Amino acid sequence: MRVYSTQKDPLADILARKYSETADVSAVVQKILAQVQAEGDKALYQLIEEIDHVTLDSLTVSKDEIEAALQTISSDLLAVMEQAKENILAFHQKQIRQGFVSTKQNGVVMGQRIIPLACVGVYVPGGTAAYPSTVLMDVLPAKLAGVKKIVMMTPTDHNGQVPAAILAAAKIAGVDEIYKVGGAQAIAALAYGTETIPKVDKIVGPGNIYVATAKRMVYGKIDIDMVAGPSDVLIVADHSADPRWIAADLLAQAEHDKLAQAILITTEENMIEKVQLELAQQLAELPRKVIAEAAIENNGKIILVQNLTEALSLANQIAPEHLELAVEEPFALLGKIENAGSVFLGHHTPEVLGDYFAGPNHTLPTEGTARFYSPLSVDDFVKKSSYLYYTADALNEVGAAVELFAETEDLIGHARSMNVRRKTNASFSEKENKN
């Protein structure tokens, strides 16, 4: 990992980030989107054969396939998934919002309704690893929100099978329909609909650069959660941190992807060499060594700072997806964190707890977008609709003010829409007074 010091290196170099590029794949993705929109299922079968080198008899995962998968999963893993489900539900239950209504003495009624989305697509990546945890994290908040139909898309292995752990997690989480489609073609199918796959209102879930680019391109036709890039972790460590644990946490992130970013910010100069040594030793024993080593060498950083105040300032500028505060008093620093997808406090709270089990969502903003994006939540699966009611008397009270606003904007039709009601109401009032 390259070492920086705030006392020696320019801030621009320290903060420089290798963003994932979409320009090279945009033309490919655009072609896939157009093909699926025009040809539906036919395009999907063709693309799966061309890209994944798999020939499918059906795009749909059958009930028999799901039941067969459940039989192959160990009872211990099923129990862990069930416990993770309960933890995730307990955390996200607190995010459920209620609508509201307010009234005024003159008869005005106004309010807001919280309405679940009708149909949501959940993308679960495959490729270099299977992620049943993503199924739980992305589906369970949607279930709590009251989404009527949840459709899952995931690529198969070379035998045309979805990993058993993915299907088991889908069963536990309550997915309604599962399809054997991955990549940009899966996003296209969800966005436009095909003969087999329904068009959805929103797509959530991470994916590779083709998936992310496809999500970006279909946004507006349907909604998306965010455009996620390579995963990242930032660890702030003081004198109390264990170099062995720090190295393990950095590698846990690095093994995701060669483009993953792992950063350590420390106040302790003697921590640097110890962590570097631990990284080398632990890398040698890591099954995904090639991936993790590339991520560490290309995107890894160790930044030496003068104090924790400087460390937090850098952390807020980096805006990491995952932020570990491996310090003696983590809660003293929590209030100073402004930009982070999820914060892990203390030495006994590694980021992997959040990946799988603890409860907070692991679908988080990446590549510095924690400055304006939030973790996936129940809010992502609902929409809000407002309503308004005025009586005749209430309308008369504000009519002149509304007309003035409309005339100021030179929208005379708007002003007349109010004026005709005020005149009608006035004539009714005159008749009532005469009677």
Short mmCIF file of C-alpha atoms in Angstrom, two decimals:
data_model
loop_
_atom_site.label_atom_id
_atom_site.label_comp_id
_atom_site.label_asym_id
_atom_site.label_seq_id
_atom_site.Cartn_x
_atom_site.Cartn_y
_atom_site.Cartn_z
CA MET A 1 0.00 0.00 0.00
CA ARG A 2 1.27 3.45 -0.84
CA VAL A 3 2.01 5.61 2.22
CA TYR A 4 1.10 9.30 2.42
CA SER A 5 1.66 11.94 5.07
CA THR A 6 -0.38 15.09 5.49
CA GLN A 7 2.87 16.81 6.47
CA LYS A 8 4.65 15.94 3.21
CA ASP A 9 2.15 15.15 0.44
CA PRO A 10 -0.30 17.49 -1.32
CA LEU A 11 -3.88 17.04 -0.20
CA ALA A 12 -4.99 16.53 -3.82
CA ASP A 13 -2.71 13.49 -4.12
CA ILE A 14 -3.92 12.05 -0.83
CA LEU A 15 -7.58 12.41 -1.80
CA ALA A 16 -7.21 11.31 -5.43
CA ARG A 17 -9.60 8.49 -6.22
CA LYS A 18 -9.67 6.14 -9.19
CA TYR A 19 -13.30 6.38 -10.21
CA SER A 20 -14.78 3.55 -12.23
CA GLU A 21 -15.10 4.52 -15.87
CA THR A 22 -18.26 3.84 -17.87
CA ALA A 23 -17.30 5.43 -21.19
CA ASP A 24 -15.78 2.23 -22.60
CA VAL A 25 -18.87 0.15 -21.85
CA SER A 26 -21.60 2.70 -22.60
CA ALA A 27 -21.91 1.74 -26.27
CA VAL A 28 -22.09 -1.96 -25.40
CA VAL A 29 -24.72 -1.37 -22.75
CA GLN A 30 -26.79 0.88 -25.01
CA LYS A 31 -26.85 -1.86 -27.64
CA ILE A 32 -27.99 -4.44 -25.08
CA LEU A 33 -30.74 -2.17 -23.79
CA ALA A 34 -32.05 -1.53 -27.30
CA GLN A 35 -31.92 -5.23 -28.20
CA VAL A 36 -33.88 -6.33 -25.14
CA GLN A 37 -36.42 -3.52 -25.57
CA ALA A 38 -37.01 -4.56 -29.18
CA GLU A 39 -36.84 -8.36 -28.92
CA GLY A 40 -37.76 -9.23 -25.33
CA ASP A 41 -37.17 -12.84 -24.26
CA LYS A 42 -35.50 -13.74 -27.55
CA ALA A 43 -32.79 -11.17 -26.88
CA LEU A 44 -32.30 -12.43 -23.33
CA TYR A 45 -31.72 -16.03 -24.42
CA GLN A 46 -29.31 -14.86 -27.10
CA LEU A 47 -27.35 -12.53 -24.82
CA ILE A 48 -27.09 -15.13 -22.06
CA GLU A 49 -25.61 -17.56 -24.57
CA GLU A 50 -23.22 -15.00 -26.06
CA ILE A 51 -22.06 -13.34 -22.83
CA ASP A 52 -22.40 -16.06 -20.17
CA HIS A 53 -21.95 -19.04 -22.51
CA VAL A 54 -25.01 -20.71 -21.02
CA THR A 55 -27.97 -22.19 -22.91
CA LEU A 56 -31.19 -22.01 -20.89
CA ASP A 57 -34.48 -23.84 -21.38
CA SER A 58 -36.29 -21.29 -19.21
CA LEU A 59 -35.54 -17.89 -17.73
CA THR A 60 -37.60 -18.67 -14.65
CA VAL A 61 -36.33 -20.38 -11.51
CA SER A 62 -38.94 -23.02 -10.71
CA LYS A 63 -40.34 -23.95 -7.31
CA ASP A 64 -38.70 -27.35 -7.66
CA GLU A 65 -35.30 -25.69 -8.13
CA ILE A 66 -35.84 -23.62 -5.01
CA GLU A 67 -36.87 -26.62 -2.94
CA ALA A 68 -33.93 -28.64 -4.25
CA ALA A 69 -31.57 -25.81 -3.26
CA LEU A 70 -33.00 -25.74 0.26
CA GLN A 71 -32.20 -29.42 0.64
CA THR A 72 -28.53 -28.81 -0.14
CA ILE A 73 -28.03 -25.99 2.36
CA SER A 74 -26.79 -26.92 5.83
CA SER A 75 -29.15 -26.41 8.73
CA ASP A 76 -26.50 -24.22 10.37
CA LEU A 77 -26.41 -21.83 7.41
CA LEU A 78 -30.20 -21.71 7.22
CA ALA A 79 -30.32 -20.86 10.93
CA VAL A 80 -27.75 -18.09 10.45
CA MET A 81 -29.78 -16.65 7.55
CA GLU A 82 -32.93 -16.72 9.66
CA GLN A 83 -31.18 -14.90 12.50
CA ALA A 84 -29.75 -12.34 10.07
CA LYS A 85 -33.26 -11.85 8.72
CA GLU A 86 -34.57 -11.10 12.21
CA ASN A 87 -31.74 -8.61 12.85
CA ILE A 88 -32.31 -6.84 9.53
CA LEU A 89 -36.06 -6.66 10.07
CA ALA A 90 -35.65 -5.34 13.63
CA PHE A 91 -33.36 -2.53 12.45
CA HIS A 92 -35.42 -1.54 9.40
CA GLN A 93 -38.74 -1.77 11.25
CA LYS A 94 -37.80 1.50 12.95
CA GLN A 95 -37.59 3.21 9.54
CA ILE A 96 -41.27 2.73 8.70
CA ARG A 97 -42.99 6.09 8.34
CA GLN A 98 -46.63 6.96 8.72
CA GLY A 99 -48.53 9.52 6.71
CA PHE A 100 -49.97 12.59 8.39
CA VAL A 101 -53.02 14.84 8.23
CA SER A 102 -53.42 18.39 9.51
CA THR A 103 -56.55 20.53 9.74
CA LYS A 104 -57.26 24.23 10.24
CA GLN A 105 -60.24 25.94 11.83
CA ASN A 106 -61.55 27.22 8.49
CA GLY A 107 -62.05 23.69 7.19
CA VAL A 108 -58.76 23.22 5.34
CA VAL A 109 -57.47 19.65 5.33
CA MET A 110 -54.04 18.65 4.07
CA GLY A 111 -51.83 15.64 4.47
CA GLN A 112 -49.38 13.13 3.10
CA ARG A 113 -49.81 9.44 2.28
CA ILE A 114 -47.04 6.85 2.28
CA ILE A 115 -47.66 4.39 -0.56
CA PRO A 116 -45.55 1.28 -1.26
CA LEU A 117 -44.21 0.74 -4.76
CA ALA A 118 -46.15 -1.87 -6.71
CA CYS A 119 -43.26 -3.85 -8.21
CA VAL A 120 -39.53 -3.78 -7.45
CA GLY A 121 -36.62 -5.54 -9.16
CA VAL A 122 -33.72 -6.74 -7.02
CA TYR A 123 -30.43 -7.41 -8.80
CA VAL A 124 -28.15 -9.93 -7.08
CA PRO A 125 -24.65 -10.15 -8.59
CA GLY A 126 -22.86 -13.39 -9.44
CA GLY A 127 -19.58 -13.66 -11.26
CA THR A 128 -16.62 -13.95 -8.88
CA ALA A 129 -18.79 -14.74 -5.82
CA ALA A 130 -22.37 -15.41 -4.71
CA TYR A 131 -24.03 -12.96 -2.31
CA PRO A 132 -27.02 -14.34 -0.37
CA SER A 133 -26.51 -11.47 2.06
CA THR A 134 -27.46 -9.04 -0.72
CA VAL A 135 -30.76 -10.87 -1.15
CA LEU A 136 -31.67 -10.37 2.51
CA MET A 137 -30.47 -6.76 2.64
CA ASP A 138 -32.32 -5.67 -0.51
CA VAL A 139 -35.54 -7.67 -0.17
CA LEU A 140 -36.44 -7.38 3.51
CA PRO A 141 -36.80 -3.55 3.59
CA ALA A 142 -39.06 -3.84 0.53
CA LYS A 143 -41.21 -6.39 2.34
CA LEU A 144 -41.50 -4.09 5.35
CA ALA A 145 -42.49 -1.23 3.06
CA GLY A 146 -45.35 -3.29 1.66
CA VAL A 147 -44.12 -3.75 -1.93
CA LYS A 148 -46.66 -5.96 -3.68
CA LYS A 149 -44.29 -7.87 -6.00
CA ILE A 150 -40.53 -8.41 -5.67
CA VAL A 151 -38.71 -9.77 -8.72
CA MET A 152 -35.13 -11.04 -8.39
CA MET A 153 -32.58 -11.20 -11.24
CA THR A 154 -29.32 -13.08 -10.88
CA PRO A 155 -26.89 -14.77 -13.27
CA THR A 156 -26.36 -18.54 -13.26
CA ASP A 157 -23.25 -20.66 -13.13
CA HIS A 158 -21.94 -22.40 -16.26
CA ASN A 159 -24.48 -25.17 -15.75
CA GLY A 160 -27.42 -22.79 -15.84
CA GLN A 161 -28.01 -23.05 -12.09
CA VAL A 162 -28.41 -20.29 -9.52
CA PRO A 163 -26.25 -20.93 -6.42
CA ALA A 164 -28.24 -22.74 -3.74
CA ALA A 165 -27.43 -20.14 -1.07
CA ILE A 166 -28.94 -17.39 -3.26
CA LEU A 167 -32.17 -19.36 -3.72
CA ALA A 168 -32.34 -20.20 -0.03
CA ALA A 169 -31.96 -16.54 0.91
CA ALA A 170 -34.65 -15.60 -1.62
CA LYS A 171 -37.03 -18.11 -0.07
CA ILE A 172 -36.30 -16.85 3.45
CA ALA A 173 -36.69 -13.19 2.43
CA GLY A 174 -39.94 -13.75 0.50
CA VAL A 175 -39.02 -13.05 -3.14
CA ASP A 176 -42.01 -13.54 -5.44
CA GLU A 177 -40.29 -14.34 -8.75
CA ILE A 178 -36.71 -15.28 -9.65
CA TYR A 179 -35.15 -15.12 -13.11
CA LYS A 180 -31.83 -16.47 -14.42
CA VAL A 181 -30.64 -13.26 -16.02
CA GLY A 182 -27.61 -11.16 -15.12
CA GLY A 183 -25.69 -8.18 -16.45
CA ALA A 184 -27.02 -5.21 -18.37
CA GLN A 185 -29.63 -7.45 -20.02
CA ALA A 186 -31.22 -8.07 -16.62
CA ILE A 187 -31.54 -4.34 -16.02
CA ALA A 188 -33.04 -3.91 -19.50
CA ALA A 189 -35.61 -6.65 -18.85
CA LEU A 190 -36.70 -5.03 -15.59
CA ALA A 191 -36.84 -1.55 -17.10
CA TYR A 192 -38.81 -2.43 -20.25
CA GLY A 193 -40.44 -5.75 -19.43
CA THR A 194 -40.46 -8.84 -21.67
CA GLU A 195 -42.91 -11.64 -22.40
CA THR A 196 -41.73 -13.38 -19.22
CA ILE A 197 -40.31 -10.69 -16.97
CA PRO A 198 -42.51 -7.87 -15.65
CA LYS A 199 -41.58 -4.23 -15.91
CA VAL A 200 -40.80 -2.85 -12.47
CA ASP A 201 -41.08 0.54 -10.82
CA LYS A 202 -37.60 0.50 -9.32
CA ILE A 203 -34.36 -1.50 -9.48
CA VAL A 204 -32.12 -1.94 -6.44
CA GLY A 205 -28.94 -3.87 -5.83
CA PRO A 206 -25.22 -3.69 -6.73
CA GLY A 207 -23.51 -5.05 -9.81
CA ASN A 208 -20.49 -4.73 -12.06
CA ILE A 209 -19.73 -1.79 -14.33
CA TYR A 210 -22.16 -3.04 -17.00
CA VAL A 211 -24.97 -3.29 -14.48
CA ALA A 212 -24.17 0.13 -12.99
CA THR A 213 -24.04 1.72 -16.44
CA ALA A 214 -27.33 0.11 -17.44
CA LYS A 215 -28.99 1.38 -14.27
CA ARG A 216 -27.74 4.86 -15.01
CA MET A 217 -29.13 4.70 -18.56
CA VAL A 218 -32.63 3.46 -17.66
CA TYR A 219 -33.05 5.89 -14.77
CA GLY A 220 -36.01 8.09 -15.53
CA LYS A 221 -37.95 5.30 -17.19
CA ILE A 222 -37.88 3.59 -13.82
CA ASP A 223 -36.28 4.53 -10.50
CA ILE A 224 -33.01 3.12 -9.13
CA ASP A 225 -31.47 3.06 -5.68
CA MET A 226 -28.07 4.46 -6.66
CA VAL A 227 -25.27 3.95 -9.16
CA ALA A 228 -22.82 1.89 -7.15
CA GLY A 229 -19.16 1.56 -8.00
CA PRO A 230 -16.40 -0.57 -6.45
CA SER A 231 -16.69 -1.10 -2.71
CA ASP A 232 -14.45 0.74 -0.24
CA VAL A 233 -13.46 0.88 3.42
CA LEU A 234 -11.70 3.57 5.43
CA ILE A 235 -10.23 2.74 8.84
CA VAL A 236 -9.23 5.44 11.31
CA ALA A 237 -6.82 3.96 13.85
CA ASP A 238 -5.11 5.36 16.94
CA HIS A 239 -2.54 3.86 19.33
CA SER A 240 -5.05 1.36 20.72
CA ALA A 241 -5.64 -0.43 17.40
CA ASP A 242 -4.28 -3.93 16.68
CA PRO A 243 -2.30 -4.00 13.38
CA ARG A 244 -3.35 -7.61 12.79
CA TRP A 245 -7.03 -6.73 12.99
CA ILE A 246 -6.56 -3.63 10.82
CA ALA A 247 -4.85 -5.66 8.09
CA ALA A 248 -7.59 -8.30 8.21
CA ASP A 249 -10.29 -5.65 7.77
CA LEU A 250 -8.46 -4.00 4.87
CA LEU A 251 -8.14 -7.35 3.10
CA ALA A 252 -11.76 -8.23 3.77
CA GLN A 253 -12.68 -5.27 1.62
CA ALA A 254 -9.92 -5.76 -0.94
CA GLU A 255 -10.98 -9.32 -1.78
CA HIS A 256 -14.31 -8.07 -3.19
CA ASP A 257 -12.90 -6.70 -6.41
CA LYS A 258 -9.61 -5.61 -8.00
CA LEU A 259 -11.08 -2.10 -8.10
CA ALA A 260 -12.01 -2.09 -4.38
CA GLN A 261 -10.41 0.61 -2.25
CA ALA A 262 -8.96 0.04 1.22
CA ILE A 263 -7.60 3.02 3.17
CA LEU A 264 -6.01 3.34 6.59
CA ILE A 265 -5.66 6.72 8.30
CA THR A 266 -3.54 6.55 11.44
CA THR A 267 -2.01 8.89 13.98
CA GLU A 268 0.74 6.36 14.75
CA GLU A 269 3.84 6.22 12.53
CA ASN A 270 4.91 2.86 13.99
CA MET A 271 1.51 1.41 12.96
CA ILE A 272 2.37 1.71 9.26
CA GLU A 273 5.17 -0.87 9.11
CA LYS A 274 3.26 -3.28 11.35
CA VAL A 275 0.16 -3.15 9.15
CA GLN A 276 2.24 -3.56 5.98
CA LEU A 277 3.88 -6.65 7.44
CA GLU A 278 0.53 -8.11 8.48
CA LEU A 279 -0.90 -7.45 5.02
CA ALA A 280 1.92 -9.41 3.40
CA GLN A 281 1.55 -12.33 5.79
CA GLN A 282 -2.23 -12.53 5.58
CA LEU A 283 -2.31 -12.08 1.81
CA ALA A 284 -0.19 -15.19 1.38
CA GLU A 285 -2.93 -17.27 3.00
CA LEU A 286 -5.93 -15.65 1.31
CA PRO A 287 -7.77 -17.78 -1.29
CA ARG A 288 -8.71 -14.65 -3.26
CA LYS A 289 -5.12 -13.40 -3.09
CA VAL A 290 -4.91 -12.29 -6.72
CA ILE A 291 -7.96 -10.03 -6.40
CA ALA A 292 -7.06 -8.64 -2.97
CA GLU A 293 -3.41 -8.04 -3.87
CA ALA A 294 -4.37 -6.08 -6.99
CA ALA A 295 -6.80 -3.93 -4.98
CA ILE A 296 -4.25 -3.25 -2.25
CA GLU A 297 -1.45 -2.40 -4.69
CA ASN A 298 -3.52 -0.24 -7.05
CA ASN A 299 -6.04 1.42 -4.74
CA GLY A 300 -4.76 0.92 -1.19
CA LYS A 301 -3.51 3.84 0.90
CA ILE A 302 -2.04 4.44 4.33
CA ILE A 303 -2.25 8.07 5.43
CA LEU A 304 -0.27 9.38 8.41
CA VAL A 305 -1.95 12.30 10.18
CA GLN A 306 -1.03 14.48 13.14
CA ASN A 307 -4.15 13.83 15.21
CA LEU A 308 -7.68 12.44 15.11
CA THR A 309 -9.16 15.83 14.23
CA GLU A 310 -7.16 15.79 11.02
CA ALA A 311 -8.13 12.14 10.46
CA LEU A 312 -11.84 12.93 10.67
CA SER A 313 -11.47 15.90 8.35
CA LEU A 314 -9.92 13.61 5.73
CA ALA A 315 -12.56 10.96 6.34
CA ASN A 316 -15.34 13.46 5.69
CA GLN A 317 -13.68 14.54 2.45
CA ILE A 318 -13.23 10.94 1.29
CA ALA A 319 -16.84 10.08 2.25
CA PRO A 320 -16.28 6.32 2.48
CA GLU A 321 -18.83 3.58 2.00
CA HIS A 322 -17.67 1.89 5.21
CA LEU A 323 -15.90 3.79 8.01
CA GLU A 324 -14.29 1.93 10.90
CA LEU A 325 -13.32 3.97 13.95
CA ALA A 326 -10.66 1.69 15.44
CA VAL A 327 -9.93 4.08 18.27
CA GLU A 328 -10.00 4.11 22.06
CA GLU A 329 -13.14 6.28 22.36
CA PRO A 330 -15.17 5.86 19.15
CA PHE A 331 -18.41 7.40 20.40
CA ALA A 332 -16.56 10.65 21.12
CA LEU A 333 -15.87 10.89 17.37
CA LEU A 334 -19.21 9.72 15.96
CA GLY A 335 -20.85 13.15 16.06
CA LYS A 336 -18.04 14.58 13.95
CA ILE A 337 -18.65 12.18 11.05
CA GLU A 338 -20.64 13.91 8.31
CA ASN A 339 -20.05 11.70 5.27
CA ALA A 340 -20.07 7.91 5.58
CA GLY A 341 -22.39 5.19 4.38
CA SER A 342 -22.11 3.19 7.60
CA VAL A 343 -19.91 3.68 10.66
CA PHE A 344 -18.41 0.83 12.69
CA LEU A 345 -17.44 1.82 16.21
CA GLY A 346 -14.56 0.36 18.18
CA HIS A 347 -12.19 -2.56 17.89
CA HIS A 348 -14.82 -5.28 18.14
CA THR A 349 -17.07 -4.04 15.35
CA PRO A 350 -15.48 -5.03 12.04
CA GLU A 351 -17.19 -4.02 8.82
CA VAL A 352 -18.05 -7.67 8.06
CA LEU A 353 -20.62 -7.56 10.87
CA GLY A 354 -22.56 -5.09 8.75
CA ASP A 355 -22.03 -7.13 5.60
CA TYR A 356 -23.94 -10.11 6.88
CA PHE A 357 -25.61 -10.09 10.20
CA ALA A 358 -25.95 -7.10 12.50
CA GLY A 359 -28.99 -5.39 10.94
CA PRO A 360 -28.05 -2.06 9.28
CA ASN A 361 -28.17 -2.31 5.50
CA HIS A 362 -25.04 -3.18 3.56
CA THR A 363 -26.20 -1.61 0.28
CA LEU A 364 -24.34 1.67 0.69
CA PRO A 365 -23.16 4.67 -1.35
CA THR A 366 -19.72 4.20 -2.92
CA GLU A 367 -17.03 6.34 -4.57
CA GLY A 368 -17.57 9.34 -2.31
CA THR A 369 -21.33 9.55 -2.93
CA ALA A 370 -21.98 9.26 0.82
CA ARG A 371 -21.87 13.06 0.62
CA PHE A 372 -25.43 12.93 -0.76
CA TYR A 373 -26.66 9.31 -0.89
CA SER A 374 -27.93 7.21 2.00
CA PRO A 375 -27.92 3.48 2.76
CA LEU A 376 -30.76 1.42 1.29
CA SER A 377 -33.78 1.63 3.58
CA VAL A 378 -37.54 1.23 3.78
CA ASP A 379 -37.79 4.76 2.36
CA ASP A 380 -36.43 3.46 -0.96
CA PHE A 381 -39.51 1.31 -1.49
CA VAL A 382 -42.26 3.84 -0.91
CA LYS A 383 -43.46 7.02 -2.55
CA LYS A 384 -45.21 9.97 -0.96
CA SER A 385 -48.39 11.60 -2.18
CA SER A 386 -49.90 14.77 -0.73
CA TYR A 387 -53.54 15.82 -0.64
CA LEU A 388 -55.42 19.07 -0.01
CA TYR A 389 -59.01 20.18 0.67
CA TYR A 390 -60.38 23.76 0.95
CA THR A 391 -63.89 24.92 1.76
CA ALA A 392 -65.46 27.85 -0.12
CA ASP A 393 -64.81 30.22 2.80
CA ALA A 394 -61.18 29.08 3.08
CA LEU A 395 -60.69 29.62 -0.65
CA ASN A 396 -62.10 33.16 -0.46
CA GLU A 397 -59.69 34.00 2.34
CA VAL A 398 -56.59 33.26 0.21
CA GLY A 399 -57.93 33.81 -3.31
CA ALA A 400 -56.55 37.31 -3.80
CA ALA A 401 -53.10 36.22 -2.64
CA VAL A 402 -53.06 33.29 -5.08
CA GLU A 403 -54.20 35.52 -7.96
CA LEU A 404 -51.43 38.00 -7.21
CA PHE A 405 -48.83 35.25 -7.30
CA ALA A 406 -50.18 33.93 -10.62
CA GLU A 407 -50.30 37.38 -12.22
CA THR A 408 -46.74 38.07 -11.06
CA GLU A 409 -45.64 34.98 -13.00
CA ASP A 410 -47.74 36.16 -15.97
CA LEU A 411 -49.91 33.04 -15.81
CA ILE A 412 -53.31 34.63 -16.31
CA GLY A 413 -55.01 31.25 -16.77
CA HIS A 414 -53.91 30.34 -13.29
CA ALA A 415 -55.32 33.58 -11.90
CA ARG A 416 -58.64 33.04 -13.69
CA SER A 417 -58.90 29.52 -12.26
CA MET A 418 -59.02 31.14 -8.85
CA ASN A 419 -61.04 34.19 -9.90
CA VAL A 420 -63.99 32.28 -11.35
CA ARG A 421 -64.44 30.46 -8.05
CA ARG A 422 -64.27 33.67 -6.04
CA LYS A 423 -66.93 35.30 -8.24
CA THR A 424 -69.17 32.24 -8.03
CA ASN A 425 -68.75 32.08 -4.27
CA ALA A 426 -69.55 35.79 -4.00
CA SER A 427 -72.77 35.41 -6.02
CA PHE A 428 -73.85 32.53 -3.81
CA SER A 429 -73.19 34.68 -0.75
CA GLU A 430 -75.29 37.55 -2.19
CA LYS A 431 -78.22 35.22 -2.83
CA GLU A 432 -78.02 33.85 0.69
CA ASN A 433 -77.96 37.38 2.13
CA LYS A 434 -81.06 38.41 0.10
CA ASN A 435 -82.93 35.37 1.28
#
